[in-house]
Tab-separated table of C-alpha atoms and ligand atoms in Angstrom:
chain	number	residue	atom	x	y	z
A	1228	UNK	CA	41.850	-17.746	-0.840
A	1229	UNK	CA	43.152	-19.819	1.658
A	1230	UNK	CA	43.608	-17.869	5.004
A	1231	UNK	CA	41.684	-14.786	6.444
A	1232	UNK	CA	43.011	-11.859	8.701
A	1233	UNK	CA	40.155	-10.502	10.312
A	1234	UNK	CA	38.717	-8.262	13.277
A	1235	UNK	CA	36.665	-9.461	16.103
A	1236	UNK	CA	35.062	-6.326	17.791
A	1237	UNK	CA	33.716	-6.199	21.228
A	1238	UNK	CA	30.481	-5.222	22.296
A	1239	UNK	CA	28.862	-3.249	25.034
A	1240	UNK	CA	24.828	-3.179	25.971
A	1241	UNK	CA	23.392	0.219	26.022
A	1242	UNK	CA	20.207	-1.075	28.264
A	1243	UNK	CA	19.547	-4.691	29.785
A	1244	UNK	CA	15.985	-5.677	30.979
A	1245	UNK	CA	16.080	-9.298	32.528
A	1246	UNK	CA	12.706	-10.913	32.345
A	1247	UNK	CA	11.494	-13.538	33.722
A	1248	UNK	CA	12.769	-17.097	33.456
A	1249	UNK	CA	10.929	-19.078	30.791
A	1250	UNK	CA	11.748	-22.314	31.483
A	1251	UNK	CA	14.331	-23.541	29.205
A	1252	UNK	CA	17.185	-22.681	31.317
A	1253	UNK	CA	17.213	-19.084	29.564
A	1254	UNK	CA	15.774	-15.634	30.468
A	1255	UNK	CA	13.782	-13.355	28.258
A	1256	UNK	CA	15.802	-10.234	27.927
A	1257	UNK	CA	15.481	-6.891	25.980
A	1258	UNK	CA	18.547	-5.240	25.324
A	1259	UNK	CA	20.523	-2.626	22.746
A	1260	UNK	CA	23.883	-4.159	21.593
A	1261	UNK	CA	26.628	-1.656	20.568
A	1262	UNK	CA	29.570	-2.332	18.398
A	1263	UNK	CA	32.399	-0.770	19.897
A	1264	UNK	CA	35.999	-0.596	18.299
A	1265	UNK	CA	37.556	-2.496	20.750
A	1266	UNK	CA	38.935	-6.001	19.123
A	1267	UNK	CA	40.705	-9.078	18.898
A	1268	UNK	CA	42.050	-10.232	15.618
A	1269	UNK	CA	41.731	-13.720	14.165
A	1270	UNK	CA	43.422	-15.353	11.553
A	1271	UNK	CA	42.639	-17.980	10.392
A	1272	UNK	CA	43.826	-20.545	8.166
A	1273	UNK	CA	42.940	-23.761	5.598
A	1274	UNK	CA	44.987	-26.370	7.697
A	1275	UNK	CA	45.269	-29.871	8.120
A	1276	UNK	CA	43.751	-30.207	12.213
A	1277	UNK	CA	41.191	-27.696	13.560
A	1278	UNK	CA	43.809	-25.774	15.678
A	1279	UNK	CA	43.649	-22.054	18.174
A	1280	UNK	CA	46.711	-20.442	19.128
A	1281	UNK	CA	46.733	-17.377	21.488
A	1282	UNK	CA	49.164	-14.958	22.730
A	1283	UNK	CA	47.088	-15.101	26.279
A	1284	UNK	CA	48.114	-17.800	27.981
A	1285	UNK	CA	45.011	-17.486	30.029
A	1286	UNK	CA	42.417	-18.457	27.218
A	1287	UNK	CA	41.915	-22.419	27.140
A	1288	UNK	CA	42.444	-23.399	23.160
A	1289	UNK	CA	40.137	-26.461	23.273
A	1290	UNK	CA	36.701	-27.032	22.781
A	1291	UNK	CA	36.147	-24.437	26.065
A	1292	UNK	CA	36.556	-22.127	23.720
A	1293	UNK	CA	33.903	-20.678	21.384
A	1294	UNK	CA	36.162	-20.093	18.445
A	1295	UNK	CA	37.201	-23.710	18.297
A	1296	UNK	CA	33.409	-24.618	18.917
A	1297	UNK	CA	32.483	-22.376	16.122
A	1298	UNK	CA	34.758	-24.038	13.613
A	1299	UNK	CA	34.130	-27.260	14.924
A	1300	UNK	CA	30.428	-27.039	13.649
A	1301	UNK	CA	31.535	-25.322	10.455
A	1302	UNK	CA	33.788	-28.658	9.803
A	1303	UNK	CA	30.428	-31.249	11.067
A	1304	UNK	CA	27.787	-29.476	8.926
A	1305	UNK	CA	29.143	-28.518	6.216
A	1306	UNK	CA	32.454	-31.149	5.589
A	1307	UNK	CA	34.891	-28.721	5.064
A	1308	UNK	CA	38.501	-28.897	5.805
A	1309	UNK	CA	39.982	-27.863	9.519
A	1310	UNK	CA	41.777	-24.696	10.113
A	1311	UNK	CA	44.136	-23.108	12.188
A	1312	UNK	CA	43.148	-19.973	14.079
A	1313	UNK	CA	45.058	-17.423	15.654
A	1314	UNK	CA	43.791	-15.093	18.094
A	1315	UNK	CA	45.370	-11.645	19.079
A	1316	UNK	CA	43.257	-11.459	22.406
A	1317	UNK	CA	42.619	-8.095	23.772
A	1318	UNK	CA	39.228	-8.190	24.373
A	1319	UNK	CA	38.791	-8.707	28.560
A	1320	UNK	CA	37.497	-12.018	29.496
A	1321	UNK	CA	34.347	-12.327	31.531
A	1322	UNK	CA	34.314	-8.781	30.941
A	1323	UNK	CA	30.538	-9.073	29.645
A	1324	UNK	CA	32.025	-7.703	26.602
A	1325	UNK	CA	31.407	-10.229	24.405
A	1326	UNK	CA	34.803	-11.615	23.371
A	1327	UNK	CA	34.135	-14.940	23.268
A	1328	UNK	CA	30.967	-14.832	21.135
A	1329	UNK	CA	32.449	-12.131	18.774
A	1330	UNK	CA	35.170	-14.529	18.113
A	1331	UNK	CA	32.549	-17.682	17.225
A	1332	UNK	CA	30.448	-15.016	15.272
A	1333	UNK	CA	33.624	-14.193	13.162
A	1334	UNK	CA	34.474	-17.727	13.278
A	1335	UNK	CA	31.810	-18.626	11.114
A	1336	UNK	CA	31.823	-15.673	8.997
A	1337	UNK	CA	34.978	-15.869	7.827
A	1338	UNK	CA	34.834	-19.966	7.355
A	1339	UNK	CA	31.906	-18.858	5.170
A	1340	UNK	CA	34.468	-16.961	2.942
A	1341	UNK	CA	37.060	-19.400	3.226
A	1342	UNK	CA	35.284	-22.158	1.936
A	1343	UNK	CA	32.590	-20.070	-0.586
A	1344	UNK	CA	29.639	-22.223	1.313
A	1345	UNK	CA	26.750	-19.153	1.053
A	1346	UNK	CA	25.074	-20.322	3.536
A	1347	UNK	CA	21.944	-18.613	4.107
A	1348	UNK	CA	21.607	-15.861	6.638
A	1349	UNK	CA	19.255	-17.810	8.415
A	1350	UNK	CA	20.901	-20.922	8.785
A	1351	UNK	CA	24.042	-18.659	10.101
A	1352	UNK	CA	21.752	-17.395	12.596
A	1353	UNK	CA	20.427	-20.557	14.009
A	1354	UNK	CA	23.929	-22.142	14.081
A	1355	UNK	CA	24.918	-18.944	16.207
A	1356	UNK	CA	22.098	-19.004	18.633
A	1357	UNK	CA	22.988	-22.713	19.044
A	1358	UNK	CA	26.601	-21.148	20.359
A	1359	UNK	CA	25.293	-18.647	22.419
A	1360	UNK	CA	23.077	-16.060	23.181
A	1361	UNK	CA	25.291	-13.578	22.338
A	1362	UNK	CA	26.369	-14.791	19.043
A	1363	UNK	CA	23.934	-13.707	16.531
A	1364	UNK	CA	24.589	-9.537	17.161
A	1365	UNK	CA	27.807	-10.567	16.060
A	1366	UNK	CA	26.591	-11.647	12.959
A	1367	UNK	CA	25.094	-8.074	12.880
A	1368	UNK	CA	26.955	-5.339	14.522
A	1369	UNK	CA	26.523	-1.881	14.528
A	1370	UNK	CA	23.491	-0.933	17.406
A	1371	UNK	CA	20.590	-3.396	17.237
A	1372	UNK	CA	17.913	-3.764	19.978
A	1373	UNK	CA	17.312	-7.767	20.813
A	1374	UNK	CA	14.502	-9.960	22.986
A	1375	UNK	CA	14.255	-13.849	22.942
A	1376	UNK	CA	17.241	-14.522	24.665
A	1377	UNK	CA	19.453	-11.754	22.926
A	1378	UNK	CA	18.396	-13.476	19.399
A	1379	UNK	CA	15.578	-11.479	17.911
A	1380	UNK	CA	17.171	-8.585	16.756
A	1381	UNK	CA	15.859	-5.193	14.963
A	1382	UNK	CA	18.711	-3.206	13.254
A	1383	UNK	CA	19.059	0.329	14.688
A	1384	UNK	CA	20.357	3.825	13.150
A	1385	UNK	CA	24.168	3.965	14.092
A	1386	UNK	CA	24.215	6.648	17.195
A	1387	UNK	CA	27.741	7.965	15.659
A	1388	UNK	CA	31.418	8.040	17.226
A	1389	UNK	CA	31.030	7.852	21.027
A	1390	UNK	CA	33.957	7.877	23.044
A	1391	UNK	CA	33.937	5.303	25.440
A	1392	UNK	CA	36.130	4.442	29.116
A	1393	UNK	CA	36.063	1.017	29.823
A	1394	UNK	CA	37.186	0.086	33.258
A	1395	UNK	CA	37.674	-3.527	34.069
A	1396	UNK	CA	38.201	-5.258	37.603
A	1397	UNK	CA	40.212	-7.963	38.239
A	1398	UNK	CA	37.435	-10.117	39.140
A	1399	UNK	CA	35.366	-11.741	36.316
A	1400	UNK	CA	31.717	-12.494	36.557
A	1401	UNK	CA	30.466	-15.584	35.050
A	1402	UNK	CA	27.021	-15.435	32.564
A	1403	UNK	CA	25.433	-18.147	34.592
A	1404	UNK	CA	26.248	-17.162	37.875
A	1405	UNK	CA	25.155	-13.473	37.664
A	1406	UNK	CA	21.727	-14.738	35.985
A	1407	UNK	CA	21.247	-17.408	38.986
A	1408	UNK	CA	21.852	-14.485	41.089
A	1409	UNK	CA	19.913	-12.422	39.726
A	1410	UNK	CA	16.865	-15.315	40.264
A	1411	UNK	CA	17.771	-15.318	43.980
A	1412	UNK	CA	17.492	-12.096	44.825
A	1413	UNK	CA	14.337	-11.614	43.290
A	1414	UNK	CA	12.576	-14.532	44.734
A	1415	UNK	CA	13.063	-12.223	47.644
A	1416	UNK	CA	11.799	-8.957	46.690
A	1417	UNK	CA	8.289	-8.799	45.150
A	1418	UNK	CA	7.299	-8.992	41.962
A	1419	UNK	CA	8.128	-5.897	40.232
A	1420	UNK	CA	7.847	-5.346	36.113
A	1421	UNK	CA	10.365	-7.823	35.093
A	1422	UNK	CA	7.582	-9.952	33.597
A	1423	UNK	CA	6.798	-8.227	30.449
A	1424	UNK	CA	9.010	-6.879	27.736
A	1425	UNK	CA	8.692	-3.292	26.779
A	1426	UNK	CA	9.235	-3.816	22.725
A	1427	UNK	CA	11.736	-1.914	20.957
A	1428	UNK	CA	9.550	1.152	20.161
A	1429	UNK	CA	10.231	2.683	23.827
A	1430	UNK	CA	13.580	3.007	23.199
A	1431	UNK	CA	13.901	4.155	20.331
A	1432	UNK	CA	13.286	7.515	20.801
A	1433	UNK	CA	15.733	8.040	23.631
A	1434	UNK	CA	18.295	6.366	21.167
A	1435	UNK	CA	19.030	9.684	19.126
A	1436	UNK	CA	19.623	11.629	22.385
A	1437	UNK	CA	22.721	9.027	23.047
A	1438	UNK	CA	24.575	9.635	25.404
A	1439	UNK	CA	22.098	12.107	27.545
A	1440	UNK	CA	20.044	9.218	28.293
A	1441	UNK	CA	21.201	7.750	31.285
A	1442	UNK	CA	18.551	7.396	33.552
A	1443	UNK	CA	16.241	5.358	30.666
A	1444	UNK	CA	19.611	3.244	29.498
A	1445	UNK	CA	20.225	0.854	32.384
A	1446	UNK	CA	21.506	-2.710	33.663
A	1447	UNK	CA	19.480	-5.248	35.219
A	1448	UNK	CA	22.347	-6.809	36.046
A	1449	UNK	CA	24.282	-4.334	37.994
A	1450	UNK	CA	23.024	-4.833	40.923
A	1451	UNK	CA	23.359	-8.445	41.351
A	1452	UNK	CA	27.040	-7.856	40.657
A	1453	UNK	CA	27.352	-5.400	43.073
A	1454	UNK	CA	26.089	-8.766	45.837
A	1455	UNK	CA	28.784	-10.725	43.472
A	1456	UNK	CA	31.656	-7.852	43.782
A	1457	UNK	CA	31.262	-5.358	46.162
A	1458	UNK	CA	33.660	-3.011	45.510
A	1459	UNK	CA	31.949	-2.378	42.085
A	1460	UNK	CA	29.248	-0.291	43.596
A	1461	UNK	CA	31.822	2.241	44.379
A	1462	UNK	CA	33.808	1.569	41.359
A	1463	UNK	CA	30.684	3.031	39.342
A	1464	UNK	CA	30.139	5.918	41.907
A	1465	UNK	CA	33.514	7.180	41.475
A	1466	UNK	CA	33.578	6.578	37.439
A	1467	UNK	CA	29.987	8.746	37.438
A	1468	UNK	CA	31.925	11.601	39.180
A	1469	UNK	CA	33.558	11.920	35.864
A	1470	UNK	CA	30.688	13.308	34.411
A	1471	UNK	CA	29.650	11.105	31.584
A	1472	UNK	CA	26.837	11.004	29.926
A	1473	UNK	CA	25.942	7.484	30.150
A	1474	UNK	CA	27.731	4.940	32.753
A	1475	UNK	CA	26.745	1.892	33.748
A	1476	UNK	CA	28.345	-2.079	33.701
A	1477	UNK	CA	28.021	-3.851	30.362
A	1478	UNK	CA	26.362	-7.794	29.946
A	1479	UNK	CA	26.603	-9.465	33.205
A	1480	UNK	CA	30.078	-7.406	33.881
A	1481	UNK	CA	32.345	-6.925	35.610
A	1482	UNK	CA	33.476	-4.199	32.926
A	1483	UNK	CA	31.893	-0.618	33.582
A	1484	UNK	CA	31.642	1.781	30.683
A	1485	UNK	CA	31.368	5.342	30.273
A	1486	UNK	CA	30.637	7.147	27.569
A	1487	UNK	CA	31.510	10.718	26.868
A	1488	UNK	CA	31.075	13.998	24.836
A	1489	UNK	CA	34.746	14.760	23.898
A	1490	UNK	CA	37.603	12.143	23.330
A	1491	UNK	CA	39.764	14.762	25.701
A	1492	UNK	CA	36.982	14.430	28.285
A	1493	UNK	CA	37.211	10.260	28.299
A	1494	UNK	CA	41.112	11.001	28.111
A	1495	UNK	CA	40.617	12.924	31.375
A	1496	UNK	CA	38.747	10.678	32.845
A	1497	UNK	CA	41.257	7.653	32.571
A	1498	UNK	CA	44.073	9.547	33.976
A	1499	UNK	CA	41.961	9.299	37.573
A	1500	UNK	CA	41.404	5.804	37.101
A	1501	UNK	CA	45.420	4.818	36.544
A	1502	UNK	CA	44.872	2.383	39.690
A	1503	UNK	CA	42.813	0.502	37.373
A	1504	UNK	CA	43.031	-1.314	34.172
A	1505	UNK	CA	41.768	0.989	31.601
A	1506	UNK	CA	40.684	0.964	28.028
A	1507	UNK	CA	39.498	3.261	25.598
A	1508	UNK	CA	37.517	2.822	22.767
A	1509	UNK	CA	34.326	4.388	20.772
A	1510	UNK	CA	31.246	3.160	19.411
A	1511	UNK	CA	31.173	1.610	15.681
A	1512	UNK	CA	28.488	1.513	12.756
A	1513	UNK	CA	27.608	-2.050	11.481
A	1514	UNK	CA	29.530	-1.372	8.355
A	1515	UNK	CA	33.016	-1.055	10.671
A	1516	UNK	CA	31.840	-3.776	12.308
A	1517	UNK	CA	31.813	-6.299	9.153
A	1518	UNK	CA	34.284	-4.595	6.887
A	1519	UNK	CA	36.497	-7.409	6.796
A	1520	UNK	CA	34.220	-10.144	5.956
A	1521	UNK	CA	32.285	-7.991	3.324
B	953	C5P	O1	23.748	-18.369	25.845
B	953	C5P	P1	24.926	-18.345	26.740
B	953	C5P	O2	25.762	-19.599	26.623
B	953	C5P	O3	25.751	-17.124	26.635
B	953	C5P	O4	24.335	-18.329	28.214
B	953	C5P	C1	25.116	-18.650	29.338
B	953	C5P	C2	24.190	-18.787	30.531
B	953	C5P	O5	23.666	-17.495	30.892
B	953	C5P	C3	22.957	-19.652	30.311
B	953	C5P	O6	23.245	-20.995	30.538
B	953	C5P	C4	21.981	-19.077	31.324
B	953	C5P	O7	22.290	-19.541	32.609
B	953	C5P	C5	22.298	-17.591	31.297
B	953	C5P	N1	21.445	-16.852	30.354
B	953	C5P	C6	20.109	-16.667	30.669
B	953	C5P	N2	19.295	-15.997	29.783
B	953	C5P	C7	19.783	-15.482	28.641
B	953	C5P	C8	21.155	-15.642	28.316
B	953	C5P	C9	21.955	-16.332	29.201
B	953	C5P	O8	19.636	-17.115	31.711
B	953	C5P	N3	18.963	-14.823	27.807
């Protein structure tokens, strides 16, 4: 085998608690990932120079990008050959749909293949988290509830087909600057729960009433990137008129989601958001998620 066509799915987060800040630069966070069908699609190729091509023009192709970073540490710590990669880029960027750490996660998946190293799942792991926080779900997929940083991760039953509306502003919102934001604001406010996690058990309940759940399923985040990108406050207002069952920004945004009973009722839904860029997609089991690296 010498080159690999595969898919790079998005993700959105059902729920995100922030915690505290524990002093490594990094929050504590409890959150349920979601696989959604969403995707970019890599392939990528035994070459002579580590190489990324993309048909965005707006996606940097150096060592800025995770993909390249990815396959950079595949070629240090474990001597194989380069490759070339190219990317079919439709996940948003800065979306807080996890493009860029989908794309590393596949990265080293598919190197894995390539080059029949077997690593071991835990050495995968730790050579994700040391991309991002994001990174090992990819590994995963499917719905899995996380705390650490996003690392710790408990597998969860798939909540089946969702349909999903994904409406993304212009405006991006940087990781970094929505968590520093995030510390700001609540160094003015008092102390409220943020310190302690929950654990996984209280969600897990609410997880097989998807999507009714709304008011337990929320985003920590979403406020501070309503301070970041005002207009986003009313962006969710008018995407809740809708009527979906669940609605609320994904990851540190700027992409809100909404998630629906009927594929015609999300279809509805888009056509009053054509003033917008749009896009539809619906959640995905783990399996989906990793059938092209099985
Ligand atoms: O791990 P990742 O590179 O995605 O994180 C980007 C930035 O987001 C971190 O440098 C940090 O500022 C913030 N972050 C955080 N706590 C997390 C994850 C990310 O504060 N659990």
């Amino acid at each position: 085998m010498s080159f690999m066509k595969v898919r790079s799915f998005a993700k959105i987060n059902w729920m995100l608690r922030v915690l505290g800040e524990r002093g490594d630069g990094y929050h504590g966070l409890e959150t349920i990932f979601q696989s959604i069908s969403l995707h970019d699609d890599l392939l990528i190729e035994k070459s002579d120079a580590l190489t990324l091509s993309c048909d965005d023009r707006s996606i940097p192709l150096d060592d800025r990008n995770l993909a390249v970073r990815a396959a950079q540490v595949m070629i240090d710590e474990f001597k194989v050959n380069p490759v070339s990669i190219r990317l079919i880029k439709r996940i948003p960027v800065g979306g807080g749909l996890g493009g860029g750490s989908s794309n590393a996660a596949t990265v080293l998946m598919a190197m894995n293949r390539l080059f029949e190293l077997d690593i071991s799942a835990r050495r995968l792991r730790a050579i994700a988290l040391s991309l991002g926080s994001d990174v090992p779900f990819f590994l995963e997929g499917g719905t899995a509830h996380a705390t650490g940083r996003g690392e710790v991760l408990t597998a969860l039953p798939f909540v089946g087909t969702i349909p999903l509306l994904m409406v993304i502003p212009d405006e991006p919102v940087s990781t970094p600057a929505a968590f520093a934001r995030l510390d700001l604001l609540r160094k003015t406010s008092p102390a409220s729960d943020w310190e302690e996690e929950r654990g996984h058990w209280y969600w897990l309940p609410f997880l097989e009433k998807l999507p009714s759940v709304h008011d337990y399923l929320n985003n920590d985040l979403e406020e501070t990137a309503f301070t970041l990108i005002p207009r986003l406050r009313e962006l969710l207002a008018r995407l809740e008129k809708e009527g979906p069952g669940w609605c609320h920004m994904t990851g540190s945004g700027s992409t809100l989601v909404a998630a629906f009973g009927t594929i015609e009722a999300r279809d509805l839904a888009r056509g009053s958001f054509s003033d917008m860029r749009t896009a539809v997609s619906e959640t995905i089991s783990r399996d989906e998620a990793l059938k092209d690296l099985a």
